[in-house]
Amino acid sequence: MATAADLDRPADASDAFRAEVRAWLEANFPPALKGKDNPLSSIDGPTEMSADEAAWKKAMGDQGWGVPTWPAAYGGGGLDRAQARVLQQEMDRIGAWNPIGGMGVMMFGPTLLEYGNEAQKQEHIRAIAKGEVRWCQGYSEPAAGSDLAALQTFAEDKGDHYVVNGQKTWTSGGQWADKCFALVRTDKSKKHEGISFLLIDMTSPGVEVKPIRLISGSSPFCETFFTEVKVPKENLVGREGEGWTIGKRLLQHERQNLSGGGASVARLFAGKPLSQLAKEYRGDDDGKIADSDLRMRIVRQEMDSRAFALTLRRAALEAKSNQGPSATTSIMKNVGARITQDKAELAIEIMGMNGLGWEGEGFSEAELTQTRTWLWGKAVSIYGGSSEIQNNVIAKRILGMLDHQ
């Protein structure tokens, strides 16, 4: 729905901006990258960028268009919603992808823009906008997963700094991250009110990461240990005891991105359309699929996916006009997880024995990748808050069925 600002914008202003975007993309997007996978979609960590990829990332970072609606004062694009839509349309038109991403863009940046002080914004936001710093998330602990507020990692006040001791687990990308945004306990006498939001340099003495190998064979998560880690007081976001409020807000940003795939899930399972996959593995000489039940399930899945994509687009626009994401992101997270996993399961079923390969001869690289990503996708309904946790959020925050915590 158009806003008053959109209606007041002269028609030729949009046309002029579209022409500006087209000219800039023509000058800066390397044609060799069209149709290629976005390196950000890798679940196995950063890969070495080609010269074209590095040039494209620098161009987008310098222009601020990797985070188009973030304030220009902090390195963002400073665009309004209408302009951001034009930019995305023009990128889609030529097969260009956004090389600026990760947890800094998905979760931490938007949260810091809302809760950080001016010095913190100046120090961190521009680096995120340029893709210069990789962030990880220090939330879950061995005894604080579903009940996150039970976390015990403790930050002891030492005057001008904190000393942090404790352990985090399921730290996505911890082995590659430069910095970590973490929930830590600063008061042991209170549960929720004793939690604070702290920024930790992953190169600090006393920080140790141990990658966790998953059933898919990849190791995108880590155990992270903090032993007598010194953290400057200026790395506290907000005030002591505000961590639970800030942390919940960040989770809304996370769920909004994860519901649409963030930097990975949507692309991870995109691949070939199921209808095309079925024609290759189940079709006759003319590509027709004889199994009527399979045809129906493919149609239903593709309809769900397209309807969900449109809903996400509308929700994203509403979030930008209503001061950020809301509790409805929990609904999106659950629906996105179901659609993603259903597609992966159906793809494996379509491929039959070809979808069960792990290694060795007799399987194409695409088939082996599909098997591993199908297994990896089992985590989609767990990370970012399990489906059960999202159901609790929906019951409390949307349906009003339980008392608020």
CSV table of C-alpha atoms in Angstrom, one decimal:
chain,number,residue,atom,x,y,z
A,1,MET,CA,0.0,0.0,0.0
A,2,ALA,CA,1.4,3.4,-1.0
A,3,THR,CA,2.2,5.9,1.8
A,4,ALA,CA,1.6,9.6,1.7
A,5,ALA,CA,5.3,10.0,1.0
A,6,ASP,CA,5.1,7.7,-1.9
A,7,LEU,CA,2.1,9.5,-3.3
A,8,ASP,CA,3.8,12.9,-2.9
A,9,ARG,CA,6.9,11.7,-4.9
A,10,PRO,CA,6.8,13.0,-8.5
A,11,ALA,CA,6.5,10.3,-11.1
A,12,ASP,CA,9.6,11.5,-12.9
A,13,ALA,CA,11.6,11.3,-9.6
A,14,SER,CA,11.1,7.5,-9.6
A,15,ASP,CA,12.0,7.3,-13.3
A,16,ALA,CA,15.1,9.4,-12.8
A,17,PHE,CA,16.2,7.2,-9.9
A,18,ARG,CA,15.6,4.1,-11.9
A,19,ALA,CA,17.8,5.5,-14.7
A,20,GLU,CA,20.5,6.3,-12.1
A,21,VAL,CA,20.4,2.8,-10.7
A,22,ARG,CA,20.6,1.2,-14.2
A,23,ALA,CA,23.5,3.3,-15.1
A,24,TRP,CA,25.3,2.5,-11.9
A,25,LEU,CA,24.7,-1.2,-12.1
A,26,GLU,CA,25.9,-1.3,-15.7
A,27,ALA,CA,29.1,0.4,-14.7
A,28,ASN,CA,29.7,-1.7,-11.5
A,29,PHE,CA,28.1,-5.1,-11.7
A,30,PRO,CA,30.5,-7.6,-13.5
A,31,PRO,CA,28.5,-9.4,-16.2
A,32,ALA,CA,30.5,-12.5,-15.4
A,33,LEU,CA,28.7,-12.8,-12.1
A,34,LYS,CA,25.2,-13.0,-13.6
A,35,GLY,CA,23.4,-16.2,-12.7
A,36,LYS,CA,26.2,-17.4,-10.4
A,37,ASP,CA,25.7,-18.4,-6.8
A,38,ASN,CA,26.0,-15.7,-4.2
A,39,PRO,CA,29.0,-16.6,-2.0
A,40,LEU,CA,27.0,-15.5,1.0
A,41,SER,CA,24.7,-18.5,0.5
A,42,SER,CA,27.4,-21.0,1.5
A,43,ILE,CA,26.7,-22.9,4.7
A,44,ASP,CA,30.3,-23.9,5.0
A,45,GLY,CA,31.8,-20.5,5.8
A,46,PRO,CA,33.5,-17.8,3.7
A,47,THR,CA,35.0,-18.8,0.4
A,48,GLU,CA,37.8,-17.0,-1.4
A,49,MET,CA,36.3,-14.3,-3.6
A,50,SER,CA,37.2,-13.9,-7.2
A,51,ALA,CA,38.4,-10.5,-8.5
A,52,ASP,CA,34.9,-9.8,-9.9
A,53,GLU,CA,33.2,-10.7,-6.6
A,54,ALA,CA,35.6,-8.5,-4.6
A,55,ALA,CA,35.1,-5.6,-6.9
A,56,TRP,CA,31.3,-6.0,-6.8
A,57,LYS,CA,31.4,-6.1,-3.0
A,58,LYS,CA,33.5,-3.0,-2.7
A,59,ALA,CA,31.3,-1.1,-5.1
A,60,MET,CA,28.1,-2.0,-3.2
A,61,GLY,CA,29.7,-1.2,0.1
A,62,ASP,CA,31.0,2.2,-1.0
A,63,GLN,CA,27.6,3.1,-2.4
A,64,GLY,CA,25.8,1.9,0.7
A,65,TRP,CA,23.3,-0.1,-1.3
A,66,GLY,CA,24.1,-3.4,0.4
A,67,VAL,CA,21.9,-1.9,3.2
A,68,PRO,CA,19.9,0.5,1.1
A,69,THR,CA,17.5,1.8,3.8
A,70,TRP,CA,20.1,2.3,6.5
A,71,PRO,CA,21.1,5.9,7.2
A,72,ALA,CA,23.7,7.4,4.9
A,73,ALA,CA,25.4,9.0,7.9
A,74,TYR,CA,26.5,5.5,9.0
A,75,GLY,CA,27.4,4.2,5.6
A,76,GLY,CA,24.0,3.0,4.4
A,77,GLY,CA,22.2,3.9,1.2
A,78,GLY,CA,19.8,6.4,2.8
A,79,LEU,CA,17.1,5.3,0.4
A,80,ASP,CA,13.4,5.3,1.1
A,81,ARG,CA,11.2,2.2,0.6
A,82,ALA,CA,10.2,3.2,-2.9
A,83,GLN,CA,13.8,3.7,-4.0
A,84,ALA,CA,14.9,0.4,-2.3
A,85,ARG,CA,12.2,-1.4,-4.4
A,86,VAL,CA,13.5,0.1,-7.6
A,87,LEU,CA,17.0,-0.9,-6.7
A,88,GLN,CA,16.0,-4.5,-6.1
A,89,GLN,CA,13.9,-4.6,-9.3
A,90,GLU,CA,16.8,-3.4,-11.3
A,91,MET,CA,19.2,-5.9,-9.7
A,92,ASP,CA,16.8,-8.7,-10.3
A,93,ARG,CA,16.5,-7.6,-14.0
A,94,ILE,CA,20.2,-8.1,-14.6
A,95,GLY,CA,20.7,-11.1,-12.3
A,96,ALA,CA,22.7,-9.1,-9.7
A,97,TRP,CA,22.8,-10.2,-6.1
A,98,ASN,CA,23.6,-8.4,-2.8
A,99,PRO,CA,27.2,-9.1,-1.7
A,100,ILE,CA,26.7,-7.4,1.7
A,101,GLY,CA,25.1,-9.7,4.3
A,102,GLY,CA,25.6,-11.9,7.3
A,103,MET,CA,24.5,-11.5,10.9
A,104,GLY,CA,25.7,-7.9,11.0
A,105,VAL,CA,23.1,-7.0,8.4
A,106,MET,CA,20.4,-9.5,9.4
A,107,MET,CA,20.3,-9.0,13.1
A,108,PHE,CA,22.9,-6.9,14.9
A,109,GLY,CA,23.0,-3.8,12.6
A,110,PRO,CA,19.3,-3.0,12.8
A,111,THR,CA,19.3,-3.6,16.6
A,112,LEU,CA,22.3,-1.4,17.2
A,113,LEU,CA,20.7,1.4,15.1
A,114,GLU,CA,17.8,1.3,17.5
A,115,TYR,CA,19.6,0.7,20.9
A,116,GLY,CA,23.2,1.7,20.4
A,117,ASN,CA,24.8,5.1,21.3
A,118,GLU,CA,26.3,7.4,18.8
A,119,ALA,CA,29.8,6.2,19.3
A,120,GLN,CA,28.8,2.5,18.9
A,121,LYS,CA,26.9,3.3,15.7
A,122,GLN,CA,29.9,5.2,14.3
A,123,GLU,CA,32.3,2.4,15.2
A,124,HIS,CA,30.3,-0.6,13.9
A,125,ILE,CA,27.5,0.3,11.5
A,126,ARG,CA,29.7,1.6,8.6
A,127,ALA,CA,31.9,-1.6,8.8
A,128,ILE,CA,28.8,-3.7,8.6
A,129,ALA,CA,27.5,-1.7,5.6
A,130,LYS,CA,30.8,-2.3,3.8
A,131,GLY,CA,31.0,-5.9,4.7
A,132,GLU,CA,34.3,-5.5,6.4
A,133,VAL,CA,33.5,-7.2,9.7
A,134,ARG,CA,31.9,-10.6,10.3
A,135,TRP,CA,29.7,-11.0,13.4
A,136,CYS,CA,28.5,-14.0,15.3
A,137,GLN,CA,25.8,-14.5,18.0
A,138,GLY,CA,26.5,-15.5,21.5
A,139,TYR,CA,23.1,-16.6,22.9
A,140,SER,CA,22.5,-20.3,23.5
A,141,GLU,CA,24.4,-22.2,26.2
A,142,PRO,CA,24.5,-25.9,27.0
A,143,ALA,CA,21.9,-25.4,29.8
A,144,ALA,CA,20.2,-22.4,28.3
A,145,GLY,CA,18.6,-23.2,24.9
A,146,SER,CA,14.8,-23.1,25.0
A,147,ASP,CA,15.0,-21.3,28.3
A,148,LEU,CA,17.5,-18.7,27.1
A,149,ALA,CA,17.1,-16.5,30.2
A,150,ALA,CA,18.7,-19.3,32.2
A,151,LEU,CA,22.1,-18.3,30.7
A,152,GLN,CA,25.1,-18.3,33.1
A,153,THR,CA,27.9,-16.7,31.1
A,154,PHE,CA,29.0,-14.0,33.6
A,155,ALA,CA,30.4,-10.6,33.0
A,156,GLU,CA,32.0,-9.3,36.2
A,157,ASP,CA,32.3,-5.6,36.6
A,158,LYS,CA,36.0,-4.6,37.1
A,159,GLY,CA,35.6,-0.8,36.9
A,160,ASP,CA,36.5,0.2,33.4
A,161,HIS,CA,36.0,-3.2,31.9
A,162,TYR,CA,34.2,-6.6,32.4
A,163,VAL,CA,35.8,-10.0,32.8
A,164,VAL,CA,33.7,-12.6,31.0
A,165,ASN,CA,33.7,-16.3,31.8
A,166,GLY,CA,31.3,-18.9,30.4
A,167,GLN,CA,30.4,-21.0,27.4
A,168,LYS,CA,28.1,-20.5,24.4
A,169,THR,CA,27.0,-23.2,22.0
A,170,TRP,CA,25.6,-23.3,18.4
A,171,THR,CA,27.6,-20.2,17.7
A,172,SER,CA,26.9,-19.9,13.9
A,173,GLY,CA,30.1,-18.9,12.1
A,174,GLY,CA,32.0,-18.5,15.3
A,175,GLN,CA,35.2,-19.8,13.8
A,176,TRP,CA,35.2,-17.2,11.1
A,177,ALA,CA,33.8,-14.2,13.1
A,178,ASP,CA,35.6,-11.1,14.0
A,179,LYS,CA,33.2,-10.0,16.7
A,180,CYS,CA,30.4,-11.4,18.8
A,181,PHE,CA,27.2,-9.8,20.1
A,182,ALA,CA,26.4,-11.7,23.3
A,183,LEU,CA,23.9,-12.0,26.1
A,184,VAL,CA,25.7,-12.2,29.4
A,185,ARG,CA,24.7,-12.2,33.0
A,186,THR,CA,25.7,-9.1,35.0
A,187,ASP,CA,23.5,-9.8,38.0
A,188,LYS,CA,23.2,-13.3,39.4
A,189,SER,CA,20.3,-12.3,41.7
A,190,LYS,CA,17.8,-11.7,38.9
A,191,LYS,CA,16.8,-13.8,35.9
A,192,HIS,CA,15.7,-11.6,33.0
A,193,GLU,CA,16.7,-8.3,34.6
A,194,GLY,CA,20.2,-9.6,35.3
A,195,ILE,CA,21.1,-10.0,31.6
A,196,SER,CA,23.1,-7.5,29.6
A,197,PHE,CA,24.0,-7.1,25.9
A,198,LEU,CA,27.8,-7.1,25.3
A,199,LEU,CA,30.0,-6.9,22.3
A,200,ILE,CA,33.1,-9.1,22.4
A,201,ASP,CA,36.1,-9.1,20.1
A,202,MET,CA,36.6,-12.7,19.0
A,203,THR,CA,40.4,-12.2,18.8
A,204,SER,CA,40.6,-11.3,22.6
A,205,PRO,CA,42.8,-13.6,24.7
A,206,GLY,CA,40.7,-16.2,26.4
A,207,VAL,CA,38.2,-16.7,23.5
A,208,GLU,CA,38.2,-20.3,22.1
A,209,VAL,CA,36.0,-21.9,19.5
A,210,LYS,CA,35.5,-25.5,18.7
A,211,PRO,CA,33.5,-26.3,15.5
A,212,ILE,CA,30.6,-28.7,15.8
A,213,ARG,CA,30.3,-31.3,13.0
A,214,LEU,CA,26.7,-31.8,11.9
A,215,ILE,CA,25.0,-34.8,10.3
A,216,SER,CA,25.3,-33.1,6.9
A,217,GLY,CA,29.0,-33.1,7.2
A,218,SER,CA,29.4,-29.4,7.5
A,219,SER,CA,30.5,-27.4,10.6
A,220,PRO,CA,28.8,-24.0,10.5
A,221,PHE,CA,28.3,-24.0,14.3
A,222,CYS,CA,30.7,-23.8,17.2
A,223,GLU,CA,31.1,-24.2,20.9
A,224,THR,CA,32.5,-20.9,22.2
A,225,PHE,CA,34.4,-20.6,25.5
A,226,PHE,CA,35.2,-17.4,27.3
A,227,THR,CA,37.9,-17.6,30.0
A,228,GLU,CA,38.9,-14.4,31.8
A,229,VAL,CA,38.1,-12.3,28.7
A,230,LYS,CA,38.4,-8.6,29.2
A,231,VAL,CA,35.7,-6.5,27.5
A,232,PRO,CA,35.8,-2.7,27.6
A,233,LYS,CA,32.8,-1.0,29.3
A,234,GLU,CA,32.0,0.9,26.2
A,235,ASN,CA,31.0,-2.4,24.5
A,236,LEU,CA,27.9,-2.6,26.7
A,237,VAL,CA,24.8,-1.8,24.5
A,238,GLY,CA,22.1,0.0,26.4
A,239,ARG,CA,22.3,-0.2,30.2
A,240,GLU,CA,23.1,-3.1,32.5
A,241,GLY,CA,20.0,-5.3,32.8
A,242,GLU,CA,18.5,-4.2,29.4
A,243,GLY,CA,20.0,-7.2,27.6
A,244,TRP,CA,16.8,-9.3,27.6
A,245,THR,CA,14.8,-6.5,26.0
A,246,ILE,CA,17.5,-5.8,23.4
A,247,GLY,CA,18.1,-9.5,22.8
A,248,LYS,CA,14.4,-10.1,22.1
A,249,ARG,CA,14.3,-7.3,19.6
A,250,LEU,CA,17.3,-8.8,17.8
A,251,LEU,CA,15.5,-12.1,17.7
A,252,GLN,CA,12.6,-10.5,15.8
A,253,HIS,CA,15.0,-9.3,13.2
A,254,GLU,CA,16.6,-12.7,13.1
A,255,ARG,CA,13.3,-14.5,12.6
A,256,GLN,CA,12.2,-12.1,9.9
A,257,ASN,CA,15.3,-12.9,7.9
A,258,LEU,CA,15.3,-16.6,8.7
A,259,SER,CA,11.6,-17.0,7.6
A,260,GLY,CA,12.6,-15.8,4.2
A,261,GLY,CA,15.9,-17.7,4.2
A,262,GLY,CA,18.2,-14.9,5.3
A,263,ALA,CA,21.4,-15.3,3.4
A,264,SER,CA,21.2,-19.0,2.9
A,265,VAL,CA,18.1,-21.1,3.4
A,266,ALA,CA,16.0,-19.7,0.5
A,267,ARG,CA,18.9,-20.0,-1.9
A,268,LEU,CA,20.1,-23.3,-0.3
A,269,PHE,CA,16.9,-25.1,-1.3
A,270,ALA,CA,16.1,-23.0,-4.4
A,271,GLY,CA,17.9,-25.1,-7.0
A,272,LYS,CA,15.7,-26.4,-9.8
A,273,PRO,CA,12.0,-26.0,-9.5
A,274,LEU,CA,10.4,-29.2,-8.2
A,275,SER,CA,8.4,-29.5,-11.4
A,276,GLN,CA,11.6,-29.5,-13.5
A,277,LEU,CA,13.2,-32.0,-11.1
A,278,ALA,CA,10.2,-34.3,-11.4
A,279,LYS,CA,10.3,-34.2,-15.2
A,280,GLU,CA,14.0,-35.2,-15.1
A,281,TYR,CA,13.6,-38.1,-12.6
A,282,ARG,CA,10.0,-39.1,-12.9
A,283,GLY,CA,8.9,-37.9,-16.4
A,284,ASP,CA,8.3,-39.9,-19.5
A,285,ASP,CA,10.1,-39.2,-22.8
A,286,ASP,CA,7.9,-36.0,-23.2
A,287,GLY,CA,8.7,-34.9,-19.6
A,288,LYS,CA,5.1,-35.6,-18.4
A,289,ILE,CA,4.7,-36.8,-14.8
A,290,ALA,CA,2.3,-39.8,-14.7
A,291,ASP,CA,1.9,-39.9,-10.9
A,292,SER,CA,-1.1,-37.7,-10.2
A,293,ASP,CA,-0.5,-37.5,-6.4
A,294,LEU,CA,3.1,-36.3,-7.0
A,295,ARG,CA,1.9,-33.7,-9.5
A,296,MET,CA,-0.6,-32.4,-6.9
A,297,ARG,CA,1.9,-32.2,-4.1
A,298,ILE,CA,4.4,-30.4,-6.4
A,299,VAL,CA,1.7,-27.9,-7.3
A,300,ARG,CA,0.7,-27.4,-3.7
A,301,GLN,CA,4.3,-26.8,-2.6
A,302,GLU,CA,5.0,-24.3,-5.3
A,303,MET,CA,1.8,-22.4,-4.6
A,304,ASP,CA,2.7,-22.3,-0.9
A,305,SER,CA,6.2,-21.1,-1.7
A,306,ARG,CA,5.0,-18.3,-4.0
A,307,ALA,CA,2.2,-17.2,-1.7
A,308,PHE,CA,4.7,-17.1,1.2
A,309,ALA,CA,7.2,-15.1,-0.8
A,310,LEU,CA,4.5,-12.5,-1.5
A,311,THR,CA,3.5,-12.4,2.2
A,312,LEU,CA,7.2,-11.9,3.2
A,313,ARG,CA,7.5,-9.0,0.8
A,314,ARG,CA,4.4,-7.4,2.2
A,315,ALA,CA,5.5,-8.0,5.8
A,316,ALA,CA,8.9,-6.5,5.0
A,317,LEU,CA,7.3,-3.3,3.7
A,318,GLU,CA,5.1,-3.1,6.8
A,319,ALA,CA,8.0,-3.7,9.1
A,320,LYS,CA,9.9,-0.7,7.6
A,321,SER,CA,6.9,1.6,8.0
A,322,ASN,CA,6.0,0.4,11.5
A,323,GLN,CA,9.3,0.8,13.2
A,324,GLY,CA,10.7,-2.7,12.6
A,325,PRO,CA,9.5,-6.3,12.8
A,326,SER,CA,6.9,-7.5,15.2
A,327,ALA,CA,5.9,-10.8,16.9
A,328,THR,CA,4.4,-12.0,13.7
A,329,THR,CA,7.9,-12.9,12.6
A,330,SER,CA,7.4,-16.0,14.7
A,331,ILE,CA,4.6,-17.1,12.4
A,332,MET,CA,6.7,-16.4,9.4
A,333,LYS,CA,9.6,-18.4,10.9
A,334,ASN,CA,7.4,-21.4,11.5
A,335,VAL,CA,5.8,-21.3,8.0
A,336,GLY,CA,9.1,-20.7,6.3
A,337,ALA,CA,10.7,-23.7,8.1
A,338,ARG,CA,7.8,-26.0,7.1
A,339,ILE,CA,7.9,-24.9,3.5
A,340,THR,CA,11.7,-25.2,3.3
A,341,GLN,CA,11.8,-28.7,4.8
A,342,ASP,CA,8.8,-29.9,2.8
A,343,LYS,CA,10.5,-28.9,-0.4
A,344,ALA,CA,13.7,-30.7,0.6
A,345,GLU,CA,11.8,-33.8,1.5
A,346,LEU,CA,9.8,-33.8,-1.7
A,347,ALA,CA,13.0,-33.3,-3.8
A,348,ILE,CA,14.6,-36.3,-2.2
A,349,GLU,CA,11.5,-38.4,-2.8
A,350,ILE,CA,11.4,-37.3,-6.5
A,351,MET,CA,15.1,-38.2,-7.0
A,352,GLY,CA,14.6,-41.7,-5.4
A,353,MET,CA,17.9,-43.6,-5.0
A,354,ASN,CA,19.7,-40.7,-6.7
A,355,GLY,CA,18.7,-38.6,-3.7
A,356,LEU,CA,20.4,-40.8,-1.1
A,357,GLY,CA,24.0,-40.5,-2.1
A,358,TRP,CA,26.7,-39.4,0.3
A,359,GLU,CA,29.9,-39.9,-1.7
A,360,GLY,CA,31.4,-42.0,-4.3
A,361,GLU,CA,30.6,-42.8,-7.9
A,362,GLY,CA,27.2,-43.0,-9.4
A,363,PHE,CA,26.0,-39.7,-8.1
A,364,SER,CA,26.3,-36.2,-9.7
A,365,GLU,CA,27.6,-33.3,-7.6
A,366,ALA,CA,24.2,-31.8,-7.6
A,367,GLU,CA,22.7,-35.0,-6.2
A,368,LEU,CA,25.3,-35.2,-3.4
A,369,THR,CA,24.7,-31.6,-2.6
A,370,GLN,CA,20.9,-32.1,-2.4
A,371,THR,CA,21.3,-35.0,0.0
A,372,ARG,CA,23.6,-32.9,2.3
A,373,THR,CA,21.4,-29.8,2.2
A,374,TRP,CA,18.4,-31.9,2.9
A,375,LEU,CA,20.1,-33.2,6.1
A,376,TRP,CA,21.3,-29.7,7.0
A,377,GLY,CA,17.8,-28.3,6.6
A,378,LYS,CA,16.6,-30.3,9.5
A,379,ALA,CA,18.0,-27.5,11.7
A,380,VAL,CA,15.8,-24.9,10.1
A,381,SER,CA,13.0,-25.6,12.5
A,382,ILE,CA,15.4,-25.4,15.5
A,383,TYR,CA,17.8,-22.5,15.0
A,384,GLY,CA,16.6,-19.0,15.6
A,385,GLY,CA,14.2,-20.4,18.2
A,386,SER,CA,12.6,-23.8,17.7
A,387,SER,CA,9.1,-24.1,16.3
A,388,GLU,CA,7.9,-24.9,19.8
A,389,ILE,CA,9.4,-21.6,21.1
A,390,GLN,CA,7.8,-19.7,18.2
A,391,ASN,CA,4.4,-21.3,19.1
A,392,ASN,CA,4.8,-20.0,22.7
A,393,VAL,CA,5.6,-16.5,21.3
A,394,ILE,CA,2.6,-16.6,19.1
A,395,ALA,CA,0.4,-17.7,22.0
A,396,LYS,CA,1.7,-14.9,24.3
A,397,ARG,CA,2.4,-12.0,22.0
A,398,ILE,CA,-0.3,-12.4,19.3
A,399,LEU,CA,-3.1,-14.5,20.7
A,400,GLY,CA,-2.8,-13.2,24.3
A,401,MET,CA,-3.3,-16.7,25.6
A,402,LEU,CA,-0.7,-16.5,28.4
A,403,ASP,CA,0.7,-13.9,30.7
A,404,HIS,CA,3.5,-11.9,29.2
A,405,GLN,CA,7.0,-12.5,30.6
